[in-house]
PDB file of C-alpha atoms in Angstrom:
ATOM      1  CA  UNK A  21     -41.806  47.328  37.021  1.00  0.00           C
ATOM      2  CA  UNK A  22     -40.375  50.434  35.774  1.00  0.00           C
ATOM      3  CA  UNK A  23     -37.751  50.503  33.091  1.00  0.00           C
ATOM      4  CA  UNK A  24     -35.457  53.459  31.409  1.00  0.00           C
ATOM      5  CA  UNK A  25     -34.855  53.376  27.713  1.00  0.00           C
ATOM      6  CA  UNK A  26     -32.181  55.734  26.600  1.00  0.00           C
ATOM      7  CA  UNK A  27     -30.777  56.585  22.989  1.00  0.00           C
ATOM      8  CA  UNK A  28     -27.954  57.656  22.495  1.00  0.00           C
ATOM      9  CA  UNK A  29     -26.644  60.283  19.444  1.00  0.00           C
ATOM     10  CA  UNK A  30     -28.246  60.611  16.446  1.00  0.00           C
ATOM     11  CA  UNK A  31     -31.150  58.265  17.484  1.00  0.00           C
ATOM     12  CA  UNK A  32     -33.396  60.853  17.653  1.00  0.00           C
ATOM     13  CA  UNK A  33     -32.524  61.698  13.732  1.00  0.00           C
ATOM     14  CA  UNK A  34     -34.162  58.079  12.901  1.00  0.00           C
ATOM     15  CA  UNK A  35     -36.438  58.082   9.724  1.00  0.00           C
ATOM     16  CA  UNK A  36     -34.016  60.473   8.426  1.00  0.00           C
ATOM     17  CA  UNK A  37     -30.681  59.714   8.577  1.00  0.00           C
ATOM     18  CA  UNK A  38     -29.254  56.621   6.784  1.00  0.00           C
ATOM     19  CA  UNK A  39     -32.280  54.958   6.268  1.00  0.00           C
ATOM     20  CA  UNK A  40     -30.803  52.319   4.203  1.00  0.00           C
ATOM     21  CA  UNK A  41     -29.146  50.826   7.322  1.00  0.00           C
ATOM     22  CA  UNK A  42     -31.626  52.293  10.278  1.00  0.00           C
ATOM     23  CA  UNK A  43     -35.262  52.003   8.262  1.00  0.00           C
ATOM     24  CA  UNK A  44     -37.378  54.678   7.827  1.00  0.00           C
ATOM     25  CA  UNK A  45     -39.088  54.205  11.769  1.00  0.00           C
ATOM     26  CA  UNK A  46     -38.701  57.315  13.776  1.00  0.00           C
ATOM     27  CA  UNK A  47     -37.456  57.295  17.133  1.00  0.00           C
ATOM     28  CA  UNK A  48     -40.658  58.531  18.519  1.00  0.00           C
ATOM     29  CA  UNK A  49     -42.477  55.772  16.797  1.00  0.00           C
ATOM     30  CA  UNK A  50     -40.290  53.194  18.352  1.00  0.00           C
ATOM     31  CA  UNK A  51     -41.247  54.423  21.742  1.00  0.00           C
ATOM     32  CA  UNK A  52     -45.141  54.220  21.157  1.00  0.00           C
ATOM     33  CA  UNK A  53     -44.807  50.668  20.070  1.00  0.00           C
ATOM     34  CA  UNK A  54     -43.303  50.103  23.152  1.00  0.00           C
ATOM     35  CA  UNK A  55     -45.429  51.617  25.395  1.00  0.00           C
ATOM     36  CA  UNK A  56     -48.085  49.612  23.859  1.00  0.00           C
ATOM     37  CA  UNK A  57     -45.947  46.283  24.734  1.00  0.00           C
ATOM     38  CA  UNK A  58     -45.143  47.819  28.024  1.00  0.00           C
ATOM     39  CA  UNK A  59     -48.856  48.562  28.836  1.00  0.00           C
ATOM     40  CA  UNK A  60     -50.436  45.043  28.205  1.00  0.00           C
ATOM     41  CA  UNK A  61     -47.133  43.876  30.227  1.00  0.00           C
ATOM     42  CA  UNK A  62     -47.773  46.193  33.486  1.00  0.00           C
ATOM     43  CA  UNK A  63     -44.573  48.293  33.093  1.00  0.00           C
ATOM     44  CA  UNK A  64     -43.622  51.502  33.233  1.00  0.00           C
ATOM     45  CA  UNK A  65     -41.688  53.016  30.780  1.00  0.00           C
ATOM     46  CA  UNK A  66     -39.296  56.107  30.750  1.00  0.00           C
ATOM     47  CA  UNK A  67     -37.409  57.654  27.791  1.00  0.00           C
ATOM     48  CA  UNK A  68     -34.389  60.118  27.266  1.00  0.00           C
ATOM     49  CA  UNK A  69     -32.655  60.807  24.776  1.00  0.00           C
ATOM     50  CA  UNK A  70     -29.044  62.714  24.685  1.00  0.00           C
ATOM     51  CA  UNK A  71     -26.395  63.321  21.563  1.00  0.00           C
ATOM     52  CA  UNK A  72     -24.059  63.748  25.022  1.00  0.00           C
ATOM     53  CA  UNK A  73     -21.822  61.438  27.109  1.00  0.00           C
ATOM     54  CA  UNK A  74     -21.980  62.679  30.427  1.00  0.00           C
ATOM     55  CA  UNK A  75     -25.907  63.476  29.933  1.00  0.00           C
ATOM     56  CA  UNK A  76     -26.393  60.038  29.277  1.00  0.00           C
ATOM     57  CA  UNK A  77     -23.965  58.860  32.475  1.00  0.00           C
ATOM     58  CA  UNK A  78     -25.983  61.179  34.405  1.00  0.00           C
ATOM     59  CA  UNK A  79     -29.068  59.171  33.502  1.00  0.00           C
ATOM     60  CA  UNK A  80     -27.941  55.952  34.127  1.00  0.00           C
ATOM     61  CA  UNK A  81     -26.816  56.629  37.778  1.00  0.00           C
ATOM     62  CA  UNK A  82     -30.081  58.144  38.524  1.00  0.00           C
ATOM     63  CA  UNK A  83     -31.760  54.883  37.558  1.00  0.00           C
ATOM     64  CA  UNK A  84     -30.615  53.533  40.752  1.00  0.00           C
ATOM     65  CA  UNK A  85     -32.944  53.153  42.983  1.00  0.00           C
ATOM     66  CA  UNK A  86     -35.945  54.520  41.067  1.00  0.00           C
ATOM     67  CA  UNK A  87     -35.793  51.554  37.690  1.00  0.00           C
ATOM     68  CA  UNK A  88     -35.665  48.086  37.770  1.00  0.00           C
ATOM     69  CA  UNK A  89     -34.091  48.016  34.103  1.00  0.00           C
ATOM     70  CA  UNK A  90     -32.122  49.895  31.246  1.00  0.00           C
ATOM     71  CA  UNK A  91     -32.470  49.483  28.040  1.00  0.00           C
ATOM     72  CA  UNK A  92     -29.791  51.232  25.710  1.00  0.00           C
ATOM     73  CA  UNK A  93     -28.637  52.045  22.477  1.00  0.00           C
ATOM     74  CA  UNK A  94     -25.746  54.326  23.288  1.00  0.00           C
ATOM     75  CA  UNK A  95     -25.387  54.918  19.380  1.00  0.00           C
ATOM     76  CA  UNK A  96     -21.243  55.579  18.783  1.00  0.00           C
ATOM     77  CA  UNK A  97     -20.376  55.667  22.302  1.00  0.00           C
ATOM     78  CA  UNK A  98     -20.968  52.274  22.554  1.00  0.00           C
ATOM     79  CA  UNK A  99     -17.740  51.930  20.355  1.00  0.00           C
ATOM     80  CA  UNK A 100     -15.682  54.832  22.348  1.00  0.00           C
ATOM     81  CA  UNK A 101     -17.270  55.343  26.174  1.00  0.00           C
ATOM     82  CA  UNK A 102     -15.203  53.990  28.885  1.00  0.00           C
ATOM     83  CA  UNK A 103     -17.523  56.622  30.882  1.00  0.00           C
ATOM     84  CA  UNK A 104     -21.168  54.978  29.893  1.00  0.00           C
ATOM     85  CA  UNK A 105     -19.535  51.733  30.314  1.00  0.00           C
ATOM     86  CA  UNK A 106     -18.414  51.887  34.011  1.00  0.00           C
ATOM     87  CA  UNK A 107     -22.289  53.788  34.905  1.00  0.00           C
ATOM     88  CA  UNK A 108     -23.978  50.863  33.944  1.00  0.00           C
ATOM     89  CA  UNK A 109     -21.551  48.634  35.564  1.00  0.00           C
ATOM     90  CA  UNK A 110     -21.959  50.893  38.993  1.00  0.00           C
ATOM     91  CA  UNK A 111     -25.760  50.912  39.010  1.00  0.00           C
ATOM     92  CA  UNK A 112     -25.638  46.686  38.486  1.00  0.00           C
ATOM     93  CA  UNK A 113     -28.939  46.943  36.947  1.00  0.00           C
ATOM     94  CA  UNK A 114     -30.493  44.537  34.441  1.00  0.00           C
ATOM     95  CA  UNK A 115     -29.514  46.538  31.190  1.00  0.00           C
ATOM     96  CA  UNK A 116     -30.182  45.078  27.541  1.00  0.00           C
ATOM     97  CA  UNK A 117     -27.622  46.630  24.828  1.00  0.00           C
ATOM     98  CA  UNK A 118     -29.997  47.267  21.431  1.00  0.00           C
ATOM     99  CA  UNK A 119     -28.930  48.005  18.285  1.00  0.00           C
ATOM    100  CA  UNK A 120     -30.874  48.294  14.892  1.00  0.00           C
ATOM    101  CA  UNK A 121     -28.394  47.791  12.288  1.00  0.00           C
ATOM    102  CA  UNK A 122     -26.202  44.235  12.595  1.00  0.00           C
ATOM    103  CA  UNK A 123     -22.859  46.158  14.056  1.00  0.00           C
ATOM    104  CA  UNK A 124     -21.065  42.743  13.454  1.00  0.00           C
ATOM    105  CA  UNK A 125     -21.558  43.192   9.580  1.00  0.00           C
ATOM    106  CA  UNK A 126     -20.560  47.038   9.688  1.00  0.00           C
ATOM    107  CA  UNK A 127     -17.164  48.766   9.518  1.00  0.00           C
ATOM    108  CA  UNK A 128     -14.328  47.017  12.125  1.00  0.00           C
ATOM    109  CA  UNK A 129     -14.540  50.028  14.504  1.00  0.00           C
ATOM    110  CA  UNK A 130     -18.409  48.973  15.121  1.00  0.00           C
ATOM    111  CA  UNK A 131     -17.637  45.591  15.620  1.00  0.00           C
ATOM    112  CA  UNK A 132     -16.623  46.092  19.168  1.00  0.00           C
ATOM    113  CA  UNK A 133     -18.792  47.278  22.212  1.00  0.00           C
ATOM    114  CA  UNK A 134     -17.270  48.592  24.956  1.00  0.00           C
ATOM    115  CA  UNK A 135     -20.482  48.207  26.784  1.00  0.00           C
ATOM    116  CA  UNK A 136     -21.945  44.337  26.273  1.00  0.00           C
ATOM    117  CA  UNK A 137     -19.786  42.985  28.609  1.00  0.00           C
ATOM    118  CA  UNK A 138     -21.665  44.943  31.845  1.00  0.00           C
ATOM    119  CA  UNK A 139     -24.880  44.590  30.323  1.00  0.00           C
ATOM    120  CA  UNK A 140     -26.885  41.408  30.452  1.00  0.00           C
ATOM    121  CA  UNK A 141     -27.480  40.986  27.076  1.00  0.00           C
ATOM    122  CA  UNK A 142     -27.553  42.750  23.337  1.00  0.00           C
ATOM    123  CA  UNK A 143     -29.973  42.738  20.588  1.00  0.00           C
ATOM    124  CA  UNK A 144     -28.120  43.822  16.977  1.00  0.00           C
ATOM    125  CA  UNK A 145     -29.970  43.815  13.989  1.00  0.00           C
ATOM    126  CA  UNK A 146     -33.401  43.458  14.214  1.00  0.00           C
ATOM    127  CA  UNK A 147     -34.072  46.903  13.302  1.00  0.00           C
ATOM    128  CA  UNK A 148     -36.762  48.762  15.177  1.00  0.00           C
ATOM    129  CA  UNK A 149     -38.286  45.227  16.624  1.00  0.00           C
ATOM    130  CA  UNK A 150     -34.882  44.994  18.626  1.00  0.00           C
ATOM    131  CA  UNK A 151     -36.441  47.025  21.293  1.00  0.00           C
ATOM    132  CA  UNK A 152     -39.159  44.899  21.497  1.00  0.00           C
ATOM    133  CA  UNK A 153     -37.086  42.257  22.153  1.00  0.00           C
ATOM    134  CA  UNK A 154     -34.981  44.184  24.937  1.00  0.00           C
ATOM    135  CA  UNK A 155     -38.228  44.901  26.705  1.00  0.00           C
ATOM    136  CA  UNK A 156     -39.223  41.229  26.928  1.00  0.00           C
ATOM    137  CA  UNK A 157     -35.280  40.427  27.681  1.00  0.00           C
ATOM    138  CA  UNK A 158     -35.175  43.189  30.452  1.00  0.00           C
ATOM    139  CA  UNK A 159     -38.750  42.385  31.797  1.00  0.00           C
ATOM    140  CA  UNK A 160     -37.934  38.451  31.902  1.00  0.00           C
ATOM    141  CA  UNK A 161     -34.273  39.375  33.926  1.00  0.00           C
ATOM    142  CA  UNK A 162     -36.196  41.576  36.142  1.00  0.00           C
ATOM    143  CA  UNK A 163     -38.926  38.645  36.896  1.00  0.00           C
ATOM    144  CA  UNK A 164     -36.344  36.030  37.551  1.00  0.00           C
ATOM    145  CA  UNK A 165     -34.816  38.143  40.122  1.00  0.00           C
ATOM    146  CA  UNK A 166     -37.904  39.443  41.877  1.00  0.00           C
ATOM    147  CA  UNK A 167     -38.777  35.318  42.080  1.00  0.00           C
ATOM    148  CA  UNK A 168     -35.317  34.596  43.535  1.00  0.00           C
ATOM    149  CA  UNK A 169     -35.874  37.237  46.456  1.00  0.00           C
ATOM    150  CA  UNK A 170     -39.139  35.865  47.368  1.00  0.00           C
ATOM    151  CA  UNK A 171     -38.326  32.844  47.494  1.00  0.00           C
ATOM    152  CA  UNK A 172     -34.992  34.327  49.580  1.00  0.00           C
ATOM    153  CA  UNK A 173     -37.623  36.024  51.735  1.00  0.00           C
ATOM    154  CA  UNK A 174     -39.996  32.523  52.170  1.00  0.00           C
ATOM    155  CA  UNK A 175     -36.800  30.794  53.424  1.00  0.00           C
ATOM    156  CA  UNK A 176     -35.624  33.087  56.021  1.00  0.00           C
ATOM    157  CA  UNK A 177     -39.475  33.288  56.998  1.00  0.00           C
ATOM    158  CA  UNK A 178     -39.511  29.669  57.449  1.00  0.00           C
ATOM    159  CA  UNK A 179     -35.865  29.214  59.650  1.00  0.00           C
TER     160      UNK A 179
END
C-alpha cells in the first residue's frame, strides 16, 4: 500500500512557530513516527511538503495512479483553496484531512474547511498523534476497498 502525506504552509516551521497551539514536535519528527507505524503496517510512505497552492495541486494529481491514499494537512488553504479542493475530488482517492490544533475552537475563519467534504474523513486536534490516526484511517479505507474488489473479482470468477 503506498500512501502520500503532504503539508501544507508553514508545516514545515513546526517546533517553532506557535508552539502553544502546534506543540513543540517538528515536522520531520512527525514523519519518522510514521514511518515507524507505516513499517510494522507494510506501507509505503511518501512526503512533500509545499508553502504553495498549485505545488501542492500538482502533487495530488500525480497521486493517481501511483498511491492508494492521501493524507493532508493543507495548513490555511484548507480555509481558502477551491483549487486543492477540486484535485482531491478529481483523483477520488481515499484522503484523510489532519489537523493538529482543534480548528473548531479557533478563530471563525478556521472553522470551515473547504476540503472535508471530498475527503473521507478529518482528524482535528490531536496534535502530532492526528497523523497517526490518519494513517490507520487511510490504511483501514484502503483495506475495505481492496476486500470489496476481490470479492468483485471471486464473483465474476464464479458466473
Amino acid at each position: 500500500m503506498k500512501i502520500m502525506v503532504i503539508q501544507g504552509p508553514n508545516i514545515n516551521m513546526l517546533g517553532v512557530r506557535e508552539i502553544n497551539i502546534y506543540g513543540a514536535m517538528k515536522m520531520d519528527d512527525i514523519h519518522e513516527q510514521m514511518k515507524i507505524a507505516a513499517s510494522q503496517n507494510n506501507i509505503e510512505l511518501d512526503f512533500f511538503q509545499s508553502n504553495f497552492e498549485g505545488e501542492i495541486v500538482d502533487k495530488i494529481q500525480e497521486c493517481l495512479g501511483t498511491k492508494d491514499g492521501i493524507i493532508i494537512n493543507a495548513g490555511a488553504y484548507t480555509h481558502t483553496s477551491v483549487a486543492i479542493r477540486d484535485a482531491i475530488a478529481a483523483v477520488a482517492l481515499p484522503t484523510v484531512e489532519v489537523h493538529i490544533s482543534n480548528t473548531h475552537r479557533r478563530e471563525e475563519f478556521r472553522q470551515k474547511s473547504l476540503i472535508a467534504s471530498v475527503c473521507s474523513g478529518s482528524i482535528v486536534g490531536f496534535g502530532p498523534f492526528g497523523y497517526h490516526l490518519a494513517l490507520m484511517g487511510v490504511m483501514q479505507i484502503c483495506d475495505q476497498i481492496n476486500n470489496l474488489r476481490s470479492m468483485q473479482a471471486q464473483a465474476q470468477v464464479k458466473n
